[in-house]
PDB file of C-alpha atoms in Angstrom:
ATOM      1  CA  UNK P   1     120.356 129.245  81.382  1.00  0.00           C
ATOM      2  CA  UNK P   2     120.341 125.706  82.799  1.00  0.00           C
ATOM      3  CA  UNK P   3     118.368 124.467  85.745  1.00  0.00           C
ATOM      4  CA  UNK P   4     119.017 120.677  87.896  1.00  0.00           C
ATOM      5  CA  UNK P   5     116.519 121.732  90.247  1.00  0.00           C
ATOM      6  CA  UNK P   6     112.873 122.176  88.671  1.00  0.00           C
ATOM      7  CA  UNK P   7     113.698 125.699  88.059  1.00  0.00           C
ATOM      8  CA  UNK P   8     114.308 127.014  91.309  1.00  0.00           C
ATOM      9  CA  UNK P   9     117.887 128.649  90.412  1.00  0.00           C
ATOM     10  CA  UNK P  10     119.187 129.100  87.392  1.00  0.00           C
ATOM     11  CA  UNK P  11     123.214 128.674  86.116  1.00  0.00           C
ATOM     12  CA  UNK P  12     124.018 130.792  83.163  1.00  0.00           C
ATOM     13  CA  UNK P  13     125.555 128.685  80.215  1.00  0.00           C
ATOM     14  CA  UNK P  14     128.046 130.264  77.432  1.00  0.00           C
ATOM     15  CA  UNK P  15     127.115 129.517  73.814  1.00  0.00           C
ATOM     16  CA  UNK P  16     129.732 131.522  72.220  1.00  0.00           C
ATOM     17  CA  UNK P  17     127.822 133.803  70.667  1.00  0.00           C
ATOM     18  CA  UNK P  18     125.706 137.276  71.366  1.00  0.00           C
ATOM     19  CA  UNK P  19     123.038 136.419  68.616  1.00  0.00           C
ATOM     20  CA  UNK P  20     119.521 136.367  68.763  1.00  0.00           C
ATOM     21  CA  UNK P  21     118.256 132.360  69.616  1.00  0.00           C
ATOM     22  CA  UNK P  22     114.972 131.961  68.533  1.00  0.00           C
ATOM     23  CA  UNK P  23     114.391 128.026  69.496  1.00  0.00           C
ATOM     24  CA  UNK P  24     115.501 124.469  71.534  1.00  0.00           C
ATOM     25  CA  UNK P  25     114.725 120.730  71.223  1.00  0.00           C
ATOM     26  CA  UNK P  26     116.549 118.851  73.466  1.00  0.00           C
ATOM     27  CA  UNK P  27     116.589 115.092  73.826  1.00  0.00           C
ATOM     28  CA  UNK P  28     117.518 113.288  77.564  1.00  0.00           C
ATOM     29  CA  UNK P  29     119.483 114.953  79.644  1.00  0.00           C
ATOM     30  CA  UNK P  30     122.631 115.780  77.572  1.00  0.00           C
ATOM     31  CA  UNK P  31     121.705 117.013  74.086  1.00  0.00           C
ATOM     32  CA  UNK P  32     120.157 119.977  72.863  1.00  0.00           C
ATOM     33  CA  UNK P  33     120.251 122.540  69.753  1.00  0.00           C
ATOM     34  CA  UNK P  34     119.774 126.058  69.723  1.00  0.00           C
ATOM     35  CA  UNK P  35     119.073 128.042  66.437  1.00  0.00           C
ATOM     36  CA  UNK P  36     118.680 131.939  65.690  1.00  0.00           C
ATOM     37  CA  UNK P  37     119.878 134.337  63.802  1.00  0.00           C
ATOM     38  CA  UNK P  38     121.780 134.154  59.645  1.00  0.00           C
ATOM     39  CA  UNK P  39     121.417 130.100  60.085  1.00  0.00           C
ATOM     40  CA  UNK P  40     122.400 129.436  63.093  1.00  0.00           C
ATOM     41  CA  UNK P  41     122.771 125.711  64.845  1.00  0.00           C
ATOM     42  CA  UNK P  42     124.138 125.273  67.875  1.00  0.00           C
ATOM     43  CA  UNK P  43     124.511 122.068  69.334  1.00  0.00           C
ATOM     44  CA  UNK P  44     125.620 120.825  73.003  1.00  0.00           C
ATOM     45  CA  UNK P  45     126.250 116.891  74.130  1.00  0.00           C
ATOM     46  CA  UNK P  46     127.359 117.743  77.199  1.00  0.00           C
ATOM     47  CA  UNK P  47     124.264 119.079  79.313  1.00  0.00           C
ATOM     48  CA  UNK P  48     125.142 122.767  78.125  1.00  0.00           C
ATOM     49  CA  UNK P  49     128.442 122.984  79.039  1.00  0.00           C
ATOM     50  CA  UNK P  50     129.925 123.634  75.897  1.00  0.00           C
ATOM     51  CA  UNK P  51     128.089 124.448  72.632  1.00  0.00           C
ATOM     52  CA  UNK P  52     129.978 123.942  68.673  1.00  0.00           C
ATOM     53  CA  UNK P  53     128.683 125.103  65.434  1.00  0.00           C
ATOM     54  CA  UNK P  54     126.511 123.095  63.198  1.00  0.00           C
ATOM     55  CA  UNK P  55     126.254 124.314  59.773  1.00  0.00           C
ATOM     56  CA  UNK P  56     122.843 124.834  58.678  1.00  0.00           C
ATOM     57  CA  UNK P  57     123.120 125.962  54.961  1.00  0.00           C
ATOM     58  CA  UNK P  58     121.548 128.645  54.960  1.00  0.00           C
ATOM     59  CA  UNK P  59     121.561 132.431  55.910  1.00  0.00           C
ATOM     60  CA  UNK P  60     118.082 132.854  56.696  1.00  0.00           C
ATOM     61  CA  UNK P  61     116.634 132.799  60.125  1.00  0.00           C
ATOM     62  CA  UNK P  62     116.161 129.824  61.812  1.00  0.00           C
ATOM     63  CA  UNK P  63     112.829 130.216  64.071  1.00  0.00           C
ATOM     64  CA  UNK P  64     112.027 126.629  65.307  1.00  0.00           C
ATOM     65  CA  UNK P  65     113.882 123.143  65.578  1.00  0.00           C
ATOM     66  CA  UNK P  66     112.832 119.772  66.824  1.00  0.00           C
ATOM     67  CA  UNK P  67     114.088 116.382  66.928  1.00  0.00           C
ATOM     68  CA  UNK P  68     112.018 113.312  66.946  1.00  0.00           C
ATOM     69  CA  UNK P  69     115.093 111.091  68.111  1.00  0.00           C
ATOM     70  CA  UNK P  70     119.005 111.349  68.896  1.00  0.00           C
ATOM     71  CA  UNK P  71     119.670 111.707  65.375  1.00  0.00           C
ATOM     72  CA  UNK P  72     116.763 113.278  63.022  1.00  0.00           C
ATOM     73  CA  UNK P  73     115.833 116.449  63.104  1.00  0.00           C
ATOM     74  CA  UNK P  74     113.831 119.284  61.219  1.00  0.00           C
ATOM     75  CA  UNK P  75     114.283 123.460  61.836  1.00  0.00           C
ATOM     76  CA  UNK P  76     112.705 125.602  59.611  1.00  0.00           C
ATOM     77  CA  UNK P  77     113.003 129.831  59.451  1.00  0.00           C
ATOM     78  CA  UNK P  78     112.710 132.867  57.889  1.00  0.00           C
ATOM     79  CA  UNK P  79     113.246 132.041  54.438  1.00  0.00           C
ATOM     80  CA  UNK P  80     110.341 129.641  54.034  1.00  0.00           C
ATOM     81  CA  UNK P  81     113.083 126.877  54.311  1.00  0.00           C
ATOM     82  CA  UNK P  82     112.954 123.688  56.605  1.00  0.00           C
ATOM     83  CA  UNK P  83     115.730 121.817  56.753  1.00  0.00           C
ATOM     84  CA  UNK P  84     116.462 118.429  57.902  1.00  0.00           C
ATOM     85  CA  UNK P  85     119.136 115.817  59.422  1.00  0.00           C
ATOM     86  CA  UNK P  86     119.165 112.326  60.041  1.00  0.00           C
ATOM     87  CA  UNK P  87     123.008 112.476  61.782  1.00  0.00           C
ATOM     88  CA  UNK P  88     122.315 114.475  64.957  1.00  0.00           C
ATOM     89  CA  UNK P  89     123.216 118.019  62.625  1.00  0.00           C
ATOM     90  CA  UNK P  90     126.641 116.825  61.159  1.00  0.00           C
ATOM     91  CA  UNK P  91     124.843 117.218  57.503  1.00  0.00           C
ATOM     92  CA  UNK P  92     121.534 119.647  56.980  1.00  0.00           C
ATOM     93  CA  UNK P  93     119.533 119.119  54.236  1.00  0.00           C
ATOM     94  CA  UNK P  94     117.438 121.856  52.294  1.00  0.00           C
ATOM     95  CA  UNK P  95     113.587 120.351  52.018  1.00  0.00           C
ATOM     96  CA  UNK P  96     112.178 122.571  48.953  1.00  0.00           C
ATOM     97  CA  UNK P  97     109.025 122.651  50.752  1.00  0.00           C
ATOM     98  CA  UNK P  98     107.326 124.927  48.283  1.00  0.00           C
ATOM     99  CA  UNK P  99     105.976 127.211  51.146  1.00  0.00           C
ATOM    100  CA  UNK P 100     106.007 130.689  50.235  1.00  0.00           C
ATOM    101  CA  UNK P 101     106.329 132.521  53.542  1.00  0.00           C
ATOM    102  CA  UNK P 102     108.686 132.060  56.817  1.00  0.00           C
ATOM    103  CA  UNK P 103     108.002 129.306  59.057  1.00  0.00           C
ATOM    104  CA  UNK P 104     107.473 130.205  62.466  1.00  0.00           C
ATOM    105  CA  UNK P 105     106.894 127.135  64.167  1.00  0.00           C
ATOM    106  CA  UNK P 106     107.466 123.484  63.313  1.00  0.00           C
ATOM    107  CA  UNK P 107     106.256 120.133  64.710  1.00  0.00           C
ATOM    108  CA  UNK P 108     106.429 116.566  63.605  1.00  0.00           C
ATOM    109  CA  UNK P 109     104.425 113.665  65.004  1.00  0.00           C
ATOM    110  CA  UNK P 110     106.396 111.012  63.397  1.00  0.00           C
ATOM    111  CA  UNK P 111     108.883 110.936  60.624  1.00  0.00           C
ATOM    112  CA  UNK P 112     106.389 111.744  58.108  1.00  0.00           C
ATOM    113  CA  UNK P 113     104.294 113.891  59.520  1.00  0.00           C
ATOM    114  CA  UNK P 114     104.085 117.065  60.560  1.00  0.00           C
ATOM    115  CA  UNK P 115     102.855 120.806  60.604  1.00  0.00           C
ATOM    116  CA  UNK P 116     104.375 123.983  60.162  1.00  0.00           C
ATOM    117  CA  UNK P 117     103.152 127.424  61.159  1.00  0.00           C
ATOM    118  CA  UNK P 118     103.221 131.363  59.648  1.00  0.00           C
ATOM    119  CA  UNK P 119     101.951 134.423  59.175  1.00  0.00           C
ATOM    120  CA  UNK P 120      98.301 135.569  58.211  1.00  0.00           C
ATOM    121  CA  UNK P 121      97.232 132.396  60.005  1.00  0.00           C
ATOM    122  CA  UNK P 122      98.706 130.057  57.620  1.00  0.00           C
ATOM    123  CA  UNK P 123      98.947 126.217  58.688  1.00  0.00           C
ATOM    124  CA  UNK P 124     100.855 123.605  56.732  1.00  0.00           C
ATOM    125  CA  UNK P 125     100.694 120.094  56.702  1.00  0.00           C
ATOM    126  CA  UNK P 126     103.327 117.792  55.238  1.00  0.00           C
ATOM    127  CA  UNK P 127     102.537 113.664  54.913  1.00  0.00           C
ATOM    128  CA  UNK P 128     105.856 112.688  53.323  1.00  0.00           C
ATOM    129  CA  UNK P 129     108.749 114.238  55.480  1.00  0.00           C
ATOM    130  CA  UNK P 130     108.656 117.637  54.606  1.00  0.00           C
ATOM    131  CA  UNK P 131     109.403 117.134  51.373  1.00  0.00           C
ATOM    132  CA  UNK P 132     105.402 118.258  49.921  1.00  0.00           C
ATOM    133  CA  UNK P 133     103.096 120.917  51.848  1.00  0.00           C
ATOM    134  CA  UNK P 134      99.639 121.366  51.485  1.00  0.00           C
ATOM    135  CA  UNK P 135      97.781 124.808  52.921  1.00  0.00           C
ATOM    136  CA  UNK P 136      95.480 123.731  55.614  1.00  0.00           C
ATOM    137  CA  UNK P 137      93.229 126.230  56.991  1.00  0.00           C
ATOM    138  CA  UNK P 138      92.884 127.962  60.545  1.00  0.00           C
ATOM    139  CA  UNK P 139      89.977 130.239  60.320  1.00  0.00           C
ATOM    140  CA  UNK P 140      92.658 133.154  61.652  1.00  0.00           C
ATOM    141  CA  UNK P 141      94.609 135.778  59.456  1.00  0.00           C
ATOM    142  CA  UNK P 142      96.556 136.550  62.574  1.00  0.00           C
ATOM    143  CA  UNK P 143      99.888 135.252  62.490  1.00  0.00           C
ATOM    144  CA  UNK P 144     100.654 131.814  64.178  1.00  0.00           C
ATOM    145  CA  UNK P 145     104.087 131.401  65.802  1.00  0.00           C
ATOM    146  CA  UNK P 146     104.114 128.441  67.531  1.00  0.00           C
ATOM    147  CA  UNK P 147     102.776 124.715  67.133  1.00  0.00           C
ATOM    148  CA  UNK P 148     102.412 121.407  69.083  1.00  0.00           C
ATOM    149  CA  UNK P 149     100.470 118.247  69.537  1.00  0.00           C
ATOM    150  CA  UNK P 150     100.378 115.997  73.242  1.00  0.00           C
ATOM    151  CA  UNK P 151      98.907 113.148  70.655  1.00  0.00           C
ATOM    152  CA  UNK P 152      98.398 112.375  67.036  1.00  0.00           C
ATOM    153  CA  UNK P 153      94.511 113.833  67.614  1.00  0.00           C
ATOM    154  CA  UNK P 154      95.301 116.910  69.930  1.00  0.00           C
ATOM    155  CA  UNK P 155      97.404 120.200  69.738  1.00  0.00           C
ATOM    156  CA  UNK P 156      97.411 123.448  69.391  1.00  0.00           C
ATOM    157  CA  UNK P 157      98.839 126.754  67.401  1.00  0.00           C
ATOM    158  CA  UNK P 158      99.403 130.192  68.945  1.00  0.00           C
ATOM    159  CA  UNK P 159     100.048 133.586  67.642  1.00  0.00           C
ATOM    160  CA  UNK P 160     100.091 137.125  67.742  1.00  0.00           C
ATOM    161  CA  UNK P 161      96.994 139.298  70.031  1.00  0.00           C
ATOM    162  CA  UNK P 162      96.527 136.048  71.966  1.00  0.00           C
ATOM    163  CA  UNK P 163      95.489 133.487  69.150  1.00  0.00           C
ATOM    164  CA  UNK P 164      94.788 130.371  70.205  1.00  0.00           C
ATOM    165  CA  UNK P 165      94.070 127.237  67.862  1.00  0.00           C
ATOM    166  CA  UNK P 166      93.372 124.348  69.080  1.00  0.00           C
ATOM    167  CA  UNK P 167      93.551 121.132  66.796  1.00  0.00           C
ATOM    168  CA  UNK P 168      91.517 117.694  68.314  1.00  0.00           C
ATOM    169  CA  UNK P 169      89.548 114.455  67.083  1.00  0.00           C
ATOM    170  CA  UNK P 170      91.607 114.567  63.607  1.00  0.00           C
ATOM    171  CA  UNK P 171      95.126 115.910  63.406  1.00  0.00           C
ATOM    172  CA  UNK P 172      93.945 117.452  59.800  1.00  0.00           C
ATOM    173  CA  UNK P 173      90.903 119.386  60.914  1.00  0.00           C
ATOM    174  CA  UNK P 174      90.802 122.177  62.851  1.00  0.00           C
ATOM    175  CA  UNK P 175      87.621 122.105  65.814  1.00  0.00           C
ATOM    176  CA  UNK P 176      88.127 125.414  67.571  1.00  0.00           C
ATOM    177  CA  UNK P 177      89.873 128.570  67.955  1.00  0.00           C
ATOM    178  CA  UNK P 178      90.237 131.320  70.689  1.00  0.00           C
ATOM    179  CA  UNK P 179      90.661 134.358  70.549  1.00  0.00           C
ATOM    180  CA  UNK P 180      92.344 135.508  74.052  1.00  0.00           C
ATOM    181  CA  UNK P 181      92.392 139.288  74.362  1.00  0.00           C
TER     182      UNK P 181
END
């Protein structure tokens, strides 16, 4: 669905596909990326009026994607796989991140670093690209689906029976978490 007027109607777009999407970055007005579903990448350049293929290289589930510019990208999914591109999704490249269970949520502050979010509460932090994890922890077992910062020092994770983390002062410490029932 695409809106040009805050969200006060609503103009179905086609993708060219009935599977399941599971996230979007977009960047300006024009390009965005869809993934879901056995690997999926779908990219559009023109505002969402037509959508091609973008092969991810792998069959596993693609949960989250962002882009931190035009060009470079990370998703990461099911498989405990994030992947990455520096050419707008021409080429994806496998990051052996070491993780052991699927990444729900991603989000990068920079090129280097960024976070990455599962089940049981499980919070990742990478310092080099994605290429290393470490395990950071959450205080939560529930599992976290979601993840993003407004600033290097402030952001927030949220998960399943209305988990609420919320990250501030350092962006590798955790200050608080709420528990919204």
């Amino acid at each position: 669905m695409k809106s040009t007027d805050d969200g006060a109607t609503w103009t179905s777009q086609n993708s060219g596909t009935t599977a399941r999407f599971r996230g979007i970055a977009a960047r300006g007005t024009s390009f965005a990326w869809a993934v879901g579903e056995d690997g999926m990448i779908k990219h559009t350049a023109a505002s969402g009026a037509s959508w091609f293929n973008q092969t991810s290289g792998t069959p596993d589930d693609l949960h989250d994607i962002q882009f931190l510019s035009d060009s470079e990208g990370f998703s990461g999914g099911s498989g405990s796989k994030i992947i990455y591109t520096n050419n707008a999704g021409s080429v994806w490249s496998d990051r052996s991140t070491g993780i052991i269970t699927g990444i729900n949520g991603i989000f990068f502050l920079n090129t280097n670093s960024g976070y990455a979010v599962s089940d049981n509460g499980l919070i990742y932090v990478t310092n080099n690209g994605g290429v290393n994890w470490l395990t950071q922890p959450s205080n939560t077992t529930q599992t976290l689906n979601e993840i993003f910062f407004v600033s290097e020092n402030k952001g927030w994770a949220v998960g399943d029976f209305g988990t609420i983390v919320h990250f501030s002062a350092s962006a590798t410490s955790i200050d608080n978490q709420l528990l919204l029932n």
